[in-house]
Amino acid sequence: MITPEFARRTWIALPILVALLGAPLVANAQSTSNTIDSPRSEALGAVVGSDISDFRNAIAKRRSGTARPSVRQDDTSLTGGTAPSWGGISSAWTSVDTKRLSGTYSGNSTNLIFGADTIVGDSLIVGLIAGYNRSSVDLPSGQRVKADGFSVGPYFSARLSDSLSLDGFIGFGKPDYDIDGGQFSGDKTFGNLTLTGSIPLQRAELSPFISIASVREKLPAFSSVAPVVAYGATEIKSFVATIGTGVNYNPIDKGNLTYLPNAGIEIDYVRNDDGFGNVDSFTTPRLSGGVTIISDTGALNLGANVSRTSEGTTTVGASAAYFWQF
């Protein structure tokens, strides 16, 4: 169990981290503009909230989706009645999320995410997360931004108390881009912290959460081909703050399987700086629902979600994930 002193320090550290992540964007608030001059920055703004949620939700499902609601992480119901072994891999999982954009921005994006971790003590999960993203976004200007690339980094999930958990990850990637025939690679760093509570009800369990994320991406100077347009080198900075709640309904046992219906509602606040003095911000409410099917060896999660940005882009997504317990 995480000690009260550790929990206290975590609560102290969270506001500091929020300030550090948000400071560069707040500093530029006076230069806020509704126009983003970088097509890559526009495309990032269209998908950054949902992409961060893919990683965040995958880790949250690893923590809570493979066990009955309110069951501790050291529960043995998924491991044949034996305690998880320390010093080795306790779980591996894979998740695929695909989404379709329409409206102000249109296109598609797919994330394939992998993870493996070990349990340290009875309250901490540490692991490695890796993802592959492929996307194509059409901008209002008529430009098309294509991207694909891998990212990798560490993640953790810590149970601070019986009703409070803290998840986090940091990722590094070098995605490849094609913008109107101009091809180049970027250097991307992104991270997230999510604090989640647990409120048991008679027929369900609420999981309210607050999440902050930061994305920074350095891009070289490049020129598109058709039409020929030169773009200077820049560093894109995005900040995403999310508040919401999940609902995990009471388990339904049928034979050797257990079904855990779930739903969720959340809202993103996204602030995007293209590095040229232009800042764009918008909000995105998101609804989701799905079911987790637990067997003796792991769990299958199926879900769907829909969101609409205040800028007029609707995103419809579907996801599937499988978690292996060792």
Tab-separated table of C-alpha atoms in Angstrom:
chain	number	residue	atom	x	y	z
A	1	MET	CA	0.000	0.000	0.000
A	2	ILE	CA	1.229	3.494	-0.789
A	3	THR	CA	2.033	5.282	2.462
A	4	PRO	CA	0.078	8.365	3.590
A	5	GLU	CA	3.309	10.379	3.272
A	6	PHE	CA	3.664	9.323	-0.382
A	7	ALA	CA	0.037	10.242	-1.062
A	8	ARG	CA	0.555	13.633	0.589
A	9	ARG	CA	3.614	14.345	-1.543
A	10	THR	CA	1.696	13.313	-4.647
A	11	TRP	CA	-1.065	15.811	-3.914
A	12	ILE	CA	1.622	18.499	-3.460
A	13	ALA	CA	3.373	17.535	-6.706
A	14	LEU	CA	0.262	17.525	-8.907
A	15	PRO	CA	-0.365	21.304	-8.873
A	16	ILE	CA	3.342	21.897	-9.553
A	17	LEU	CA	3.203	19.571	-12.571
A	18	VAL	CA	0.068	21.290	-13.860
A	19	ALA	CA	1.860	24.623	-13.641
A	20	LEU	CA	4.945	23.308	-15.438
A	21	LEU	CA	2.927	21.755	-18.253
A	22	GLY	CA	0.650	24.737	-18.723
A	23	ALA	CA	3.112	27.592	-18.194
A	24	PRO	CA	4.408	27.814	-21.796
A	25	LEU	CA	0.863	28.039	-23.113
A	26	VAL	CA	-0.370	30.518	-20.519
A	27	ALA	CA	2.621	32.735	-21.299
A	28	ASN	CA	1.430	32.993	-24.901
A	29	ALA	CA	-2.189	33.713	-23.994
A	30	GLN	CA	-1.920	37.336	-25.111
A	31	SER	CA	-1.069	36.189	-28.638
A	32	THR	CA	-4.010	33.837	-28.891
A	33	SER	CA	-5.379	33.603	-32.416
A	34	ASN	CA	-8.072	31.600	-34.098
A	35	THR	CA	-5.710	30.907	-37.020
A	36	ILE	CA	-3.039	28.192	-36.981
A	37	ASP	CA	-0.482	28.671	-39.760
A	38	SER	CA	1.124	25.220	-39.522
A	39	PRO	CA	-0.870	22.412	-41.217
A	40	ARG	CA	0.810	19.853	-38.962
A	41	SER	CA	-0.290	21.814	-35.891
A	42	GLU	CA	-3.852	21.937	-37.210
A	43	ALA	CA	-3.889	18.178	-37.745
A	44	LEU	CA	-2.431	17.554	-34.284
A	45	GLY	CA	-5.106	19.707	-32.688
A	46	ALA	CA	-7.825	17.686	-34.415
A	47	VAL	CA	-6.703	14.348	-32.938
A	48	VAL	CA	-4.522	15.074	-29.883
A	49	GLY	CA	-7.335	14.777	-27.323
A	50	SER	CA	-8.602	11.437	-28.598
A	51	ASP	CA	-5.064	10.079	-29.096
A	52	ILE	CA	-4.116	10.893	-25.494
A	53	SER	CA	-7.356	9.283	-24.305
A	54	ASP	CA	-6.451	6.070	-26.186
A	55	PHE	CA	-3.256	5.698	-24.142
A	56	ARG	CA	-4.879	6.886	-20.911
A	57	ASN	CA	-7.833	4.544	-21.237
A	58	ALA	CA	-5.640	1.563	-22.133
A	59	ILE	CA	-3.722	1.960	-18.862
A	60	ALA	CA	-6.924	2.530	-16.889
A	61	LYS	CA	-8.420	-0.642	-18.367
A	62	ARG	CA	-5.264	-2.531	-17.428
A	63	ARG	CA	-5.643	-1.315	-13.840
A	64	SER	CA	-9.360	-1.774	-13.314
A	65	GLY	CA	-10.867	-3.496	-16.340
A	66	THR	CA	-9.363	-6.918	-15.687
A	67	ALA	CA	-10.922	-7.335	-12.268
A	68	ARG	CA	-14.318	-6.950	-10.691
A	69	PRO	CA	-15.180	-3.488	-9.439
A	70	SER	CA	-13.622	-2.676	-6.046
A	71	VAL	CA	-11.303	-5.697	-6.193
A	72	ARG	CA	-7.722	-4.894	-5.213
A	73	GLN	CA	-4.904	-5.165	-7.723
A	74	ASP	CA	-3.398	-8.108	-5.820
A	75	ASP	CA	-6.622	-10.101	-6.237
A	76	THR	CA	-6.073	-13.663	-7.459
A	77	SER	CA	-9.374	-14.311	-9.228
A	78	LEU	CA	-7.685	-14.001	-12.627
A	79	THR	CA	-4.564	-16.017	-11.834
A	80	GLY	CA	-6.029	-19.334	-10.781
A	81	GLY	CA	-6.059	-18.509	-7.083
A	82	THR	CA	-2.332	-17.802	-6.843
A	83	ALA	CA	-0.710	-14.490	-6.029
A	84	PRO	CA	1.061	-12.697	-8.886
A	85	SER	CA	4.775	-13.453	-8.932
A	86	TRP	CA	7.160	-10.553	-8.357
A	87	GLY	CA	10.165	-9.897	-10.548
A	88	GLY	CA	8.501	-11.037	-13.774
A	89	ILE	CA	5.841	-9.954	-16.220
A	90	SER	CA	2.423	-10.142	-14.574
A	91	SER	CA	0.344	-8.848	-17.482
A	92	ALA	CA	0.631	-8.117	-21.200
A	93	TRP	CA	-2.000	-6.434	-23.315
A	94	THR	CA	-2.766	-4.976	-26.701
A	95	SER	CA	-5.332	-2.395	-27.747
A	96	VAL	CA	-6.501	-1.087	-31.115
A	97	ASP	CA	-8.471	2.148	-31.438
A	98	THR	CA	-9.763	3.507	-34.711
A	99	LYS	CA	-11.663	6.728	-35.295
A	100	ARG	CA	-13.302	8.652	-38.112
A	101	LEU	CA	-13.408	12.459	-38.223
A	102	SER	CA	-16.011	14.522	-40.075
A	103	GLY	CA	-17.012	18.175	-40.146
A	104	THR	CA	-14.528	21.047	-39.963
A	105	TYR	CA	-11.731	18.475	-40.083
A	106	SER	CA	-12.156	15.066	-41.699
A	107	GLY	CA	-10.105	11.911	-41.971
A	108	ASN	CA	-9.184	8.907	-39.881
A	109	SER	CA	-6.715	7.810	-37.240
A	110	THR	CA	-5.729	4.418	-35.821
A	111	ASN	CA	-3.687	3.619	-32.712
A	112	LEU	CA	-2.272	0.155	-32.044
A	113	ILE	CA	-0.972	0.036	-28.466
A	114	PHE	CA	0.980	-2.660	-26.611
A	115	GLY	CA	1.913	-2.936	-22.963
A	116	ALA	CA	3.642	-5.260	-20.519
A	117	ASP	CA	4.099	-4.744	-16.809
A	118	THR	CA	4.871	-6.201	-13.429
A	119	ILE	CA	3.259	-5.713	-10.023
A	120	VAL	CA	5.514	-4.275	-7.310
A	121	GLY	CA	4.123	-5.063	-3.886
A	122	ASP	CA	0.344	-4.889	-3.777
A	123	SER	CA	-0.210	-1.315	-4.932
A	124	LEU	CA	2.073	-0.413	-7.831
A	125	ILE	CA	2.148	-1.490	-11.485
A	126	VAL	CA	5.142	-0.464	-13.619
A	127	GLY	CA	5.557	-1.294	-17.277
A	128	LEU	CA	6.468	-0.347	-20.812
A	129	ILE	CA	3.972	0.963	-23.348
A	130	ALA	CA	4.478	1.157	-27.114
A	131	GLY	CA	2.193	2.426	-29.840
A	132	TYR	CA	1.891	2.751	-33.598
A	133	ASN	CA	-0.225	5.554	-35.039
A	134	ARG	CA	-1.375	6.073	-38.614
A	135	SER	CA	-3.565	9.040	-39.501
A	136	SER	CA	-4.784	11.149	-42.399
A	137	VAL	CA	-6.478	14.488	-41.714
A	138	ASP	CA	-7.997	16.837	-44.308
A	139	LEU	CA	-7.814	20.503	-43.274
A	140	PRO	CA	-10.364	23.238	-44.112
A	141	SER	CA	-7.726	24.697	-46.471
A	142	GLY	CA	-7.876	21.528	-48.579
A	143	GLN	CA	-4.473	20.275	-47.440
A	144	ARG	CA	-4.057	16.671	-46.346
A	145	VAL	CA	-1.707	15.737	-43.497
A	146	LYS	CA	-0.616	12.091	-43.370
A	147	ALA	CA	1.345	10.700	-40.430
A	148	ASP	CA	2.601	7.368	-39.200
A	149	GLY	CA	5.153	6.309	-36.621
A	150	PHE	CA	5.977	4.430	-33.446
A	151	SER	CA	6.295	5.693	-29.887
A	152	VAL	CA	7.510	4.011	-26.709
A	153	GLY	CA	7.896	4.850	-23.040
A	154	PRO	CA	7.316	3.789	-19.427
A	155	TYR	CA	4.039	3.868	-17.525
A	156	PHE	CA	2.834	3.248	-13.995
A	157	SER	CA	-0.372	2.793	-12.043
A	158	ALA	CA	-0.285	3.356	-8.287
A	159	ARG	CA	-3.084	2.739	-5.783
A	160	LEU	CA	-2.792	5.605	-3.320
A	161	SER	CA	-5.656	4.339	-1.156
A	162	ASP	CA	-8.661	2.056	-1.407
A	163	SER	CA	-10.510	4.774	-3.343
A	164	LEU	CA	-7.777	6.687	-5.167
A	165	SER	CA	-5.371	5.730	-7.984
A	166	LEU	CA	-2.731	7.632	-9.938
A	167	ASP	CA	-1.755	6.599	-13.488
A	168	GLY	CA	0.915	8.126	-15.683
A	169	PHE	CA	3.015	7.610	-18.785
A	170	ILE	CA	5.589	9.354	-20.928
A	171	GLY	CA	6.223	8.535	-24.577
A	172	PHE	CA	8.846	9.334	-27.192
A	173	GLY	CA	8.425	9.031	-30.946
A	174	LYS	CA	9.750	10.130	-34.334
A	175	PRO	CA	6.691	10.183	-36.625
A	176	ASP	CA	6.930	10.571	-40.410
A	177	TYR	CA	4.748	13.106	-42.239
A	178	ASP	CA	3.543	13.801	-45.746
A	179	ILE	CA	1.940	17.202	-46.343
A	180	ASP	CA	1.024	17.878	-49.974
A	181	GLY	CA	4.027	15.842	-51.115
A	182	GLY	CA	6.469	17.360	-48.623
A	183	GLN	CA	7.949	14.602	-46.446
A	184	PHE	CA	9.778	14.979	-43.137
A	185	SER	CA	10.077	13.518	-39.613
A	186	GLY	CA	9.389	15.091	-36.226
A	187	ASP	CA	10.640	14.506	-32.685
A	188	LYS	CA	7.687	14.001	-30.358
A	189	THR	CA	7.477	13.800	-26.556
A	190	PHE	CA	4.186	13.403	-24.710
A	191	GLY	CA	3.114	12.601	-21.163
A	192	ASN	CA	0.050	12.273	-18.982
A	193	LEU	CA	-1.021	12.049	-15.336
A	194	THR	CA	-4.508	10.869	-14.334
A	195	LEU	CA	-5.956	10.862	-10.822
A	196	THR	CA	-8.963	8.529	-10.491
A	197	GLY	CA	-11.370	8.052	-7.600
A	198	SER	CA	-13.734	5.230	-6.729
A	199	ILE	CA	-17.279	5.726	-5.443
A	200	PRO	CA	-19.222	2.463	-4.876
A	201	LEU	CA	-22.961	2.612	-5.508
A	202	GLN	CA	-25.665	-0.024	-5.156
A	203	ARG	CA	-25.596	-1.153	-8.790
A	204	ALA	CA	-22.384	0.351	-10.096
A	205	GLU	CA	-19.138	2.064	-9.239
A	206	LEU	CA	-18.326	5.611	-10.293
A	207	SER	CA	-14.752	6.425	-11.294
A	208	PRO	CA	-14.409	10.226	-11.477
A	209	PHE	CA	-11.060	11.414	-12.799
A	210	ILE	CA	-9.011	14.437	-13.706
A	211	SER	CA	-6.219	14.235	-16.258
A	212	ILE	CA	-3.518	16.520	-17.640
A	213	ALA	CA	-1.339	15.883	-20.685
A	214	SER	CA	1.390	17.711	-22.559
A	215	VAL	CA	2.603	17.112	-26.127
A	216	ARG	CA	5.705	18.741	-27.619
A	217	GLU	CA	6.891	18.111	-31.144
A	218	LYS	CA	9.893	19.603	-32.934
A	219	LEU	CA	9.488	19.875	-36.701
A	220	PRO	CA	12.157	20.775	-39.272
A	221	ALA	CA	11.724	23.278	-42.078
A	222	PHE	CA	10.113	21.708	-45.152
A	223	SER	CA	8.336	22.546	-48.391
A	224	SER	CA	5.144	21.068	-49.766
A	225	VAL	CA	5.165	20.012	-53.430
A	226	ALA	CA	1.696	20.798	-54.748
A	227	PRO	CA	1.346	23.661	-54.152
A	228	VAL	CA	4.920	24.696	-53.332
A	229	VAL	CA	4.838	26.301	-49.880
A	230	ALA	CA	7.828	26.687	-47.557
A	231	TYR	CA	7.342	26.193	-43.809
A	232	GLY	CA	9.905	27.144	-41.170
A	233	ALA	CA	11.156	24.900	-38.386
A	234	THR	CA	8.992	25.040	-35.273
A	235	GLU	CA	8.050	23.355	-32.015
A	236	ILE	CA	4.374	22.566	-31.521
A	237	LYS	CA	3.086	22.589	-27.944
A	238	SER	CA	-0.274	21.109	-26.959
A	239	PHE	CA	-1.883	20.962	-23.527
A	240	VAL	CA	-4.899	18.774	-22.785
A	241	ALA	CA	-6.885	18.861	-19.535
A	242	THR	CA	-9.692	16.338	-19.090
A	243	ILE	CA	-12.327	15.831	-16.426
A	244	GLY	CA	-14.917	13.079	-16.453
A	245	THR	CA	-16.240	9.941	-14.868
A	246	GLY	CA	-16.543	6.306	-15.761
A	247	VAL	CA	-19.360	4.015	-14.649
A	248	ASN	CA	-18.573	0.339	-14.060
A	249	TYR	CA	-21.803	-1.583	-13.602
A	250	ASN	CA	-22.054	-4.625	-11.368
A	251	PRO	CA	-20.647	-7.825	-12.914
A	252	ILE	CA	-22.884	-10.320	-14.693
A	253	ASP	CA	-21.747	-13.943	-14.356
A	254	LYS	CA	-22.657	-16.350	-17.168
A	255	GLY	CA	-20.958	-19.721	-17.084
A	256	ASN	CA	-17.188	-19.312	-16.995
A	257	LEU	CA	-17.351	-15.699	-18.140
A	258	THR	CA	-17.980	-12.460	-16.284
A	259	TYR	CA	-19.375	-9.417	-18.100
A	260	LEU	CA	-18.642	-5.892	-16.871
A	261	PRO	CA	-20.701	-3.227	-18.706
A	262	ASN	CA	-19.242	0.277	-18.568
A	263	ALA	CA	-19.945	3.809	-19.730
A	264	GLY	CA	-18.249	7.163	-19.465
A	265	ILE	CA	-18.533	10.886	-20.045
A	266	GLU	CA	-15.670	13.364	-20.187
A	267	ILE	CA	-14.687	16.729	-21.601
A	268	ASP	CA	-11.305	17.811	-22.971
A	269	TYR	CA	-9.888	21.297	-22.965
A	270	VAL	CA	-7.234	21.506	-25.699
A	271	ARG	CA	-4.805	24.383	-26.163
A	272	ASN	CA	-2.533	24.201	-29.200
A	273	ASP	CA	0.447	26.472	-29.993
A	274	ASP	CA	1.909	26.195	-33.511
A	275	GLY	CA	5.238	27.799	-32.509
A	276	PHE	CA	4.682	30.844	-34.723
A	277	GLY	CA	2.773	32.880	-32.141
A	278	ASN	CA	-0.656	31.441	-32.995
A	279	VAL	CA	-2.644	29.668	-30.288
A	280	ASP	CA	-5.925	27.821	-30.725
A	281	SER	CA	-8.122	26.402	-27.958
A	282	PHE	CA	-11.346	24.422	-27.904
A	283	THR	CA	-13.358	21.930	-25.850
A	284	THR	CA	-14.424	18.401	-26.721
A	285	PRO	CA	-17.132	16.467	-24.828
A	286	ARG	CA	-16.916	12.690	-25.284
A	287	LEU	CA	-19.335	9.819	-24.562
A	288	SER	CA	-18.251	6.185	-24.405
A	289	GLY	CA	-19.612	2.751	-23.618
A	290	GLY	CA	-18.574	-0.868	-23.777
A	291	VAL	CA	-18.172	-4.167	-22.009
A	292	THR	CA	-15.301	-6.145	-20.518
A	293	ILE	CA	-15.531	-9.941	-20.744
A	294	ILE	CA	-13.390	-11.722	-18.145
A	295	SER	CA	-12.234	-15.327	-18.524
A	296	ASP	CA	-9.813	-17.497	-16.552
A	297	THR	CA	-6.790	-16.249	-18.516
A	298	GLY	CA	-7.538	-12.593	-19.208
A	299	ALA	CA	-10.092	-10.075	-20.343
A	300	LEU	CA	-11.499	-8.767	-23.627
A	301	ASN	CA	-12.703	-5.177	-23.744
A	302	LEU	CA	-14.934	-3.829	-26.528
A	303	GLY	CA	-15.988	-0.197	-26.707
A	304	ALA	CA	-17.226	2.724	-28.772
A	305	ASN	CA	-17.119	6.486	-28.332
A	306	VAL	CA	-18.299	9.692	-29.948
A	307	SER	CA	-17.125	13.276	-29.481
A	308	ARG	CA	-17.614	16.691	-31.048
A	309	THR	CA	-15.241	19.630	-30.725
A	310	SER	CA	-16.447	23.175	-30.217
A	311	GLU	CA	-14.839	23.861	-33.628
A	312	GLY	CA	-17.353	21.540	-35.310
A	313	THR	CA	-15.514	18.241	-35.801
A	314	THR	CA	-17.311	15.000	-34.904
A	315	THR	CA	-15.224	11.934	-34.101
A	316	VAL	CA	-16.668	8.418	-33.939
A	317	GLY	CA	-14.397	5.685	-32.633
A	318	ALA	CA	-14.316	1.993	-31.781
A	319	SER	CA	-11.828	0.020	-29.709
A	320	ALA	CA	-10.892	-3.520	-28.764
A	321	ALA	CA	-8.338	-4.662	-26.207
A	322	TYR	CA	-7.179	-7.934	-24.722
A	323	PHE	CA	-5.340	-8.381	-21.436
A	324	TRP	CA	-3.348	-11.502	-20.578
A	325	GLN	CA	-2.731	-12.364	-16.918
A	326	PHE	CA	0.249	-14.504	-15.937
